[in-house]
mmCIF file of C-alpha atoms in Angstrom:
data_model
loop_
_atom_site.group_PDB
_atom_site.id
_atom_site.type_symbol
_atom_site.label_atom_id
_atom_site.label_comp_id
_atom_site.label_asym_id
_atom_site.label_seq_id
_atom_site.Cartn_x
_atom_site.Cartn_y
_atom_site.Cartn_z
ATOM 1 C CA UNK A 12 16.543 65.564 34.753
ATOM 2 C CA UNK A 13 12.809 65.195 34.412
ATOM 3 C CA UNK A 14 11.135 65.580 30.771
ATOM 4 C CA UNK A 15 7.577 65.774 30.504
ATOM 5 C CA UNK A 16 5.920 63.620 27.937
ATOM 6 C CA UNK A 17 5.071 64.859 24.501
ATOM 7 C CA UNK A 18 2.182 64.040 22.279
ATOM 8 C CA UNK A 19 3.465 64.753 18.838
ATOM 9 C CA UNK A 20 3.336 61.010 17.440
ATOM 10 C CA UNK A 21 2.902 61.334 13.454
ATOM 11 C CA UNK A 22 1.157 58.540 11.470
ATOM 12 C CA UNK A 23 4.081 56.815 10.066
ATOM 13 C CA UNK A 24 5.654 57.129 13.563
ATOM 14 C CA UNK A 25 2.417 54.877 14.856
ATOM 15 C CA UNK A 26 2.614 52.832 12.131
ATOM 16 C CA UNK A 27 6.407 51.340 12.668
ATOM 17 C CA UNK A 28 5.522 51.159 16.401
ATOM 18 C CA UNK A 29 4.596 47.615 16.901
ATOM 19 C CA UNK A 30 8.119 46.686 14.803
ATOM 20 C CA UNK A 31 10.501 48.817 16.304
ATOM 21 C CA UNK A 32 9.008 48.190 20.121
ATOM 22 C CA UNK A 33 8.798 44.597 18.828
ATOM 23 C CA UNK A 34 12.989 44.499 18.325
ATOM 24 C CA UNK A 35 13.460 46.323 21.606
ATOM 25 C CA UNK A 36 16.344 44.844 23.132
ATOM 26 C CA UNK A 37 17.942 43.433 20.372
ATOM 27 C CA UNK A 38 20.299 46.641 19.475
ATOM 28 C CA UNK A 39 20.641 49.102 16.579
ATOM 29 C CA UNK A 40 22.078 46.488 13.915
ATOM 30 C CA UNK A 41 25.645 46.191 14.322
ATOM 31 C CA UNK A 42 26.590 46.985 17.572
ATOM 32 C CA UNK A 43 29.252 48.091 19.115
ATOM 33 C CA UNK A 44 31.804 46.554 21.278
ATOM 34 C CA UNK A 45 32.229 49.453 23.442
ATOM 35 C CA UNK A 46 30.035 52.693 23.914
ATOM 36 C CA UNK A 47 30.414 55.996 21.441
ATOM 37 C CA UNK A 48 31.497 58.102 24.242
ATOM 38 C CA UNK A 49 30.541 62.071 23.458
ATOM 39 C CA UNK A 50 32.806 64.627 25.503
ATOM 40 C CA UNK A 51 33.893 67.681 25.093
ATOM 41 C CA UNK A 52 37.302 68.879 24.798
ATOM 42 C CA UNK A 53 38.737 72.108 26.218
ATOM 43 C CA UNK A 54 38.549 72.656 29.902
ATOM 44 C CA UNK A 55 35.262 71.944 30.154
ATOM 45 C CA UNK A 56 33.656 74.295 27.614
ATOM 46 C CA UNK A 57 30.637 73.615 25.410
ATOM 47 C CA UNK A 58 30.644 75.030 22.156
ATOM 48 C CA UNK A 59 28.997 74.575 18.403
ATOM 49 C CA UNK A 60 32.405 74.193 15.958
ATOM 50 C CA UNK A 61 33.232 77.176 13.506
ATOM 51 C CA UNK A 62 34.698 74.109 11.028
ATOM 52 C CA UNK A 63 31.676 71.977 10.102
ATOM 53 C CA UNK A 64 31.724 68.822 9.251
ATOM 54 C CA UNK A 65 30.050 67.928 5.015
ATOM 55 C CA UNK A 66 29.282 64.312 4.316
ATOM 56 C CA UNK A 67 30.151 63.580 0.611
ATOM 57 C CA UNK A 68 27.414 65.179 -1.862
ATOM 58 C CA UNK A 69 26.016 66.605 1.455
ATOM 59 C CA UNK A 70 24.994 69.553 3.606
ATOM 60 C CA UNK A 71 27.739 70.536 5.975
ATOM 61 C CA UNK A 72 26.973 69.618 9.449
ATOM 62 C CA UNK A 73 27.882 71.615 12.536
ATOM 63 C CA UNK A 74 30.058 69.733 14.806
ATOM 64 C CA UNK A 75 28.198 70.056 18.418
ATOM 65 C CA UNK A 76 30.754 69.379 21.164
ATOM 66 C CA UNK A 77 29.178 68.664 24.943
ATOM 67 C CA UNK A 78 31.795 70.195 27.893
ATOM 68 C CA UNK A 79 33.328 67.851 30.592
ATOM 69 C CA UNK A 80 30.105 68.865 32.873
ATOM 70 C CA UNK A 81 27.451 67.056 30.734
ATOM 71 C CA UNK A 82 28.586 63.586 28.879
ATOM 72 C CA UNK A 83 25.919 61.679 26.898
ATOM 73 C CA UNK A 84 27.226 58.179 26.086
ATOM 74 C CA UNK A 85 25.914 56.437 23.027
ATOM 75 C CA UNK A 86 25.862 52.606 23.097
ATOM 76 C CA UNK A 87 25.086 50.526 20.222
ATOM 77 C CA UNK A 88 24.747 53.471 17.454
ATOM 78 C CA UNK A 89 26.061 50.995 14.635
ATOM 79 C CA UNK A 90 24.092 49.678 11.408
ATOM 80 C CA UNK A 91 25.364 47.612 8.825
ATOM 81 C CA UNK A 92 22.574 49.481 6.328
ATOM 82 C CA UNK A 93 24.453 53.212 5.123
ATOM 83 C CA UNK A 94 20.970 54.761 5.043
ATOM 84 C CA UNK A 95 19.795 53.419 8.682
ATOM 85 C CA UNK A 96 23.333 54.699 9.886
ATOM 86 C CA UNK A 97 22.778 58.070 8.324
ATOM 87 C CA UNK A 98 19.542 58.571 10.128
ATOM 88 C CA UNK A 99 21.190 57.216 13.826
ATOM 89 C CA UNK A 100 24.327 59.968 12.813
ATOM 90 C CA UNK A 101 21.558 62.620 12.454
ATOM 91 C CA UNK A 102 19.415 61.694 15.180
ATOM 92 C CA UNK A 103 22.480 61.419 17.468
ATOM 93 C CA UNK A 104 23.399 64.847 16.754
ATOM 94 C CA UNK A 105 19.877 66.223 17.495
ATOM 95 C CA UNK A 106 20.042 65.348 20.632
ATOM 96 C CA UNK A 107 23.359 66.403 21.293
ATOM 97 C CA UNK A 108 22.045 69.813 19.689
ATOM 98 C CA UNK A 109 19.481 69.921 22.240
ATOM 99 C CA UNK A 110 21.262 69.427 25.076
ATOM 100 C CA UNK A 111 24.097 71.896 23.813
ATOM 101 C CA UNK A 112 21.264 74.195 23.659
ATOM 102 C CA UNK A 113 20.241 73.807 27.400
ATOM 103 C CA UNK A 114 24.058 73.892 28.082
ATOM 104 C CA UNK A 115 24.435 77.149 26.818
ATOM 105 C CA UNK A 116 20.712 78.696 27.457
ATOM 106 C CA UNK A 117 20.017 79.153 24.113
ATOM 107 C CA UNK A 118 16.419 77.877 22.576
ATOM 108 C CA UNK A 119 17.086 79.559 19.474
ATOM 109 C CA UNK A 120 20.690 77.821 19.331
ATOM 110 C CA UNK A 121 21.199 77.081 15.584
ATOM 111 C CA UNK A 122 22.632 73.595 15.385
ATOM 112 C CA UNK A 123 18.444 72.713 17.131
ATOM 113 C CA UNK A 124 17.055 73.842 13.734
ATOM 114 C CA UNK A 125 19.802 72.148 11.714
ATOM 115 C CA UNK A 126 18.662 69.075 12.992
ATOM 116 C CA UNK A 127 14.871 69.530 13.952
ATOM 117 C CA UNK A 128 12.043 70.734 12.106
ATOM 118 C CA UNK A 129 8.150 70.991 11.896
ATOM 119 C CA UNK A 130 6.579 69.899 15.095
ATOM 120 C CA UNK A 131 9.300 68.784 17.130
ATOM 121 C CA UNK A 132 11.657 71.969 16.482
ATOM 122 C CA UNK A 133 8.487 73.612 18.190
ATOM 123 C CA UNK A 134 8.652 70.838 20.927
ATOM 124 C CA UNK A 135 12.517 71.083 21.353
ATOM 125 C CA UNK A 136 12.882 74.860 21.651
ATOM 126 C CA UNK A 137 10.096 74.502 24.504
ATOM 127 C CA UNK A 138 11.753 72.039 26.441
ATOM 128 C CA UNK A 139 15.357 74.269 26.009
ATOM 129 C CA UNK A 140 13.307 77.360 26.921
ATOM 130 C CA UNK A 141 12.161 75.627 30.195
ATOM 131 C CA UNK A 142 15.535 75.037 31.294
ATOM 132 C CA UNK A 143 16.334 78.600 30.590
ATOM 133 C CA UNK A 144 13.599 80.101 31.983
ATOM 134 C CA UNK A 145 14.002 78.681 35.323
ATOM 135 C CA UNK A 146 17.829 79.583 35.366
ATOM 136 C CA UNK A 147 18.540 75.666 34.839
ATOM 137 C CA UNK A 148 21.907 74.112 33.222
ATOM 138 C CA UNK A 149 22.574 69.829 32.666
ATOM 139 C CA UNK A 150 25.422 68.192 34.911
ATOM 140 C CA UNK A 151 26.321 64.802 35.131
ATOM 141 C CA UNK A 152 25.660 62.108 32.327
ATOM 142 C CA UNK A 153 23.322 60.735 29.959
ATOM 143 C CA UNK A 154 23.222 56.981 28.485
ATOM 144 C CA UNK A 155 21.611 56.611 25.401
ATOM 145 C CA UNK A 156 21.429 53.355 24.011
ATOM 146 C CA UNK A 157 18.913 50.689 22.373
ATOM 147 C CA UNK A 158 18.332 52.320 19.164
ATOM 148 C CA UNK A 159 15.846 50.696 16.874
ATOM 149 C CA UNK A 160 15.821 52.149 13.111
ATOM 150 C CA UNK A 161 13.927 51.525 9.906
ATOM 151 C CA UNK A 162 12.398 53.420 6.872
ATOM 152 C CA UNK A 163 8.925 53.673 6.264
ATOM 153 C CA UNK A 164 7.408 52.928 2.527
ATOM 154 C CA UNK A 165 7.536 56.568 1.430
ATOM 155 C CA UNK A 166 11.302 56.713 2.624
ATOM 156 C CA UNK A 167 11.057 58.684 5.759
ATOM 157 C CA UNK A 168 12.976 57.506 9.197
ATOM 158 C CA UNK A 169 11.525 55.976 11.965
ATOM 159 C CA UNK A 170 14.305 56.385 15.169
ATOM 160 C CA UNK A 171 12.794 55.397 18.608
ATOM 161 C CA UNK A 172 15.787 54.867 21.543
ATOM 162 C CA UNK A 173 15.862 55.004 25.450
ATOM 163 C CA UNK A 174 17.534 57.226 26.982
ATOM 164 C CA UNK A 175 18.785 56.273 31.399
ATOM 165 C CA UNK A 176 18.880 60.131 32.773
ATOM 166 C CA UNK A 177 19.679 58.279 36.709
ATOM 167 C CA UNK A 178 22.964 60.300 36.411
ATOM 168 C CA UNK A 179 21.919 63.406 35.022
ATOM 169 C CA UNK A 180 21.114 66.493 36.828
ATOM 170 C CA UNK A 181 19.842 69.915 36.670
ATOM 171 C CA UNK A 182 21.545 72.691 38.759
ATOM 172 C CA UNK A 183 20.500 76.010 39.327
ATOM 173 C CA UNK A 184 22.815 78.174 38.304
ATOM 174 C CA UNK A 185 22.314 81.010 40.905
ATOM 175 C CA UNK A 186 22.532 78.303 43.733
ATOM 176 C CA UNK A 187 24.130 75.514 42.315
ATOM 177 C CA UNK A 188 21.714 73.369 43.861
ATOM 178 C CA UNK A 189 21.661 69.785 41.835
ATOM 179 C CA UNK A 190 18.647 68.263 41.318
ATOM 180 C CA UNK A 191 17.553 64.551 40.209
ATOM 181 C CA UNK A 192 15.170 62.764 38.938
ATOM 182 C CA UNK A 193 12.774 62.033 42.051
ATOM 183 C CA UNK A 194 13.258 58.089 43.214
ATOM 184 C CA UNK A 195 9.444 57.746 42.242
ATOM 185 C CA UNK A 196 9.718 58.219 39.052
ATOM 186 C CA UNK A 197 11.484 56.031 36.107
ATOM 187 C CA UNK A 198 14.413 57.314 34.948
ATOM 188 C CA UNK A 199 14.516 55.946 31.646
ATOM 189 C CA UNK A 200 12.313 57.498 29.028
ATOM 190 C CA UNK A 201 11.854 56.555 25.250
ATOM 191 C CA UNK A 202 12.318 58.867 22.271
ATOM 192 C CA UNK A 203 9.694 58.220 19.441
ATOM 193 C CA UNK A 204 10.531 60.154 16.392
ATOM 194 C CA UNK A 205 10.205 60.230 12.844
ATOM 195 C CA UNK A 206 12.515 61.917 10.315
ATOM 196 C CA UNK A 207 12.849 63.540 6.818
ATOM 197 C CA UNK A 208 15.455 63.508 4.656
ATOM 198 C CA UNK A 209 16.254 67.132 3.069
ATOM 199 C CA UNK A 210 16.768 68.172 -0.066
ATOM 200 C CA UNK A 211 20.857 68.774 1.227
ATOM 201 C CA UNK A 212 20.915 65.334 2.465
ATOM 202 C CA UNK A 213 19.833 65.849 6.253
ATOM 203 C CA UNK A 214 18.046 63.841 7.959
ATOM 204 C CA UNK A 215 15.556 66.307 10.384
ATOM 205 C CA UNK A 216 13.741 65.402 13.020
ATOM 206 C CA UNK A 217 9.683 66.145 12.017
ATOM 207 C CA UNK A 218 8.107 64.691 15.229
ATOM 208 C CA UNK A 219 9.248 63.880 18.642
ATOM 209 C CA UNK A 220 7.706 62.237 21.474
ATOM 210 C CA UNK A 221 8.835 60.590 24.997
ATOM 211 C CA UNK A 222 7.735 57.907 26.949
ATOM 212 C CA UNK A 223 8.423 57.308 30.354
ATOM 213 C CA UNK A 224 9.467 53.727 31.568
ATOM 214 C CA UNK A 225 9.082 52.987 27.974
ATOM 215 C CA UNK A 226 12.395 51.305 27.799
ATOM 216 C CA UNK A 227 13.984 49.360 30.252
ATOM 217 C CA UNK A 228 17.945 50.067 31.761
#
């Protein structure tokens, strides 16, 4: 796996910087004693759920579902503070989207623009169009962990976390031939985004950027 940085850094996003890269290290509030472990169930098969899931008061979510082939393990996705907690749920579920979306070659794929918006929808459907276009699918497994949370003054979400892609792969599905990240270049890259709560309770990604060797393992 080997994402290109993105330049799509908002104002509020640069403004919570120097806090959020401040607490790197220190975990996502409460943490948990064991990683949030995201497979999927049913010989291997990726699919978006037909029975969403509704938070009280709240939008109904669709229930994304990664196949045995591609795991993405989420460590230390716990916060003591509901509204922080809602934004990690949200924000884990983007990217889950998004690599769904790869899974299953389809940019367009609508649990993306449940969970994106604005800018990074744009940014997201790119990347997932990449992957198609060059006949591309994701093997192997992801580790997501070190999320740092907070909420800016006029209430949006500020989410950065790192994300350790040394045992994730692409492989071409004509050939099957899997491919790495190269061993001169970091693995680990950080997401940078911002988020905004909707008027059904979601909170959408509005800007997305990555960093490379912006975290550490």
């Amino acid at each position: 796996m080997n994402r290109r940085p993105i330049r799509l850094l908002t104002a509020a996003l640069t403004a919570s910087a120097a806090l959020l890269l401040t607490a790197c290290g220190s975990g996502g509030g409460d943490d948990d004693s064991s990683p949030d472990k995201i497979e999927g169930a049913g010989g291997g098969s990726s699919k978006t759920s037909a029975s969403p899931s509704a938070k009280p008061g709240g939008a109904e979510r669709p229930e994304v579902e990664l196949p045995d082939s591609f795991q993405a393990d989420f460590a230390g996705w716990r916060d003591s503070d509901p509204k922080k907690q809602a934004i990690l749920d949200d924000g884990k579920e983007r990217l889950k989207a998004e690599y769904l979306a790869i899974i299953d070659a389809d940019p367009q794929a609508k649990a993306v623009s449940f969970y994106t918006s604005q800018q990074a929808l744009t940014t997201s459907r790119t990347y997932i169009k990449g992957y198609v276009d060059n006949n591309h699918d994701l093997v192997g497994k992801a580790r997501v962990f070190n999320p740092q949370v907070s909420i800016s003054d006029t209430g949006g979400g500020v989410l950065f976390y790192c994300v350790d892609e040394s045992k994730g792969y692409t492989l071409d599905r004509k050939t099957k031939e899997k491919t790495g990240t190269p061993d001169d270049v970091n693995p680990v890259l950080q997401y940078r985004t911002t988020l905004k709560k909707t008027s059904e309770g979601v909170w959408s990604t509005v800007s997305l950027q990555t960093v490379r060797g912006g975290c550490d393992k």
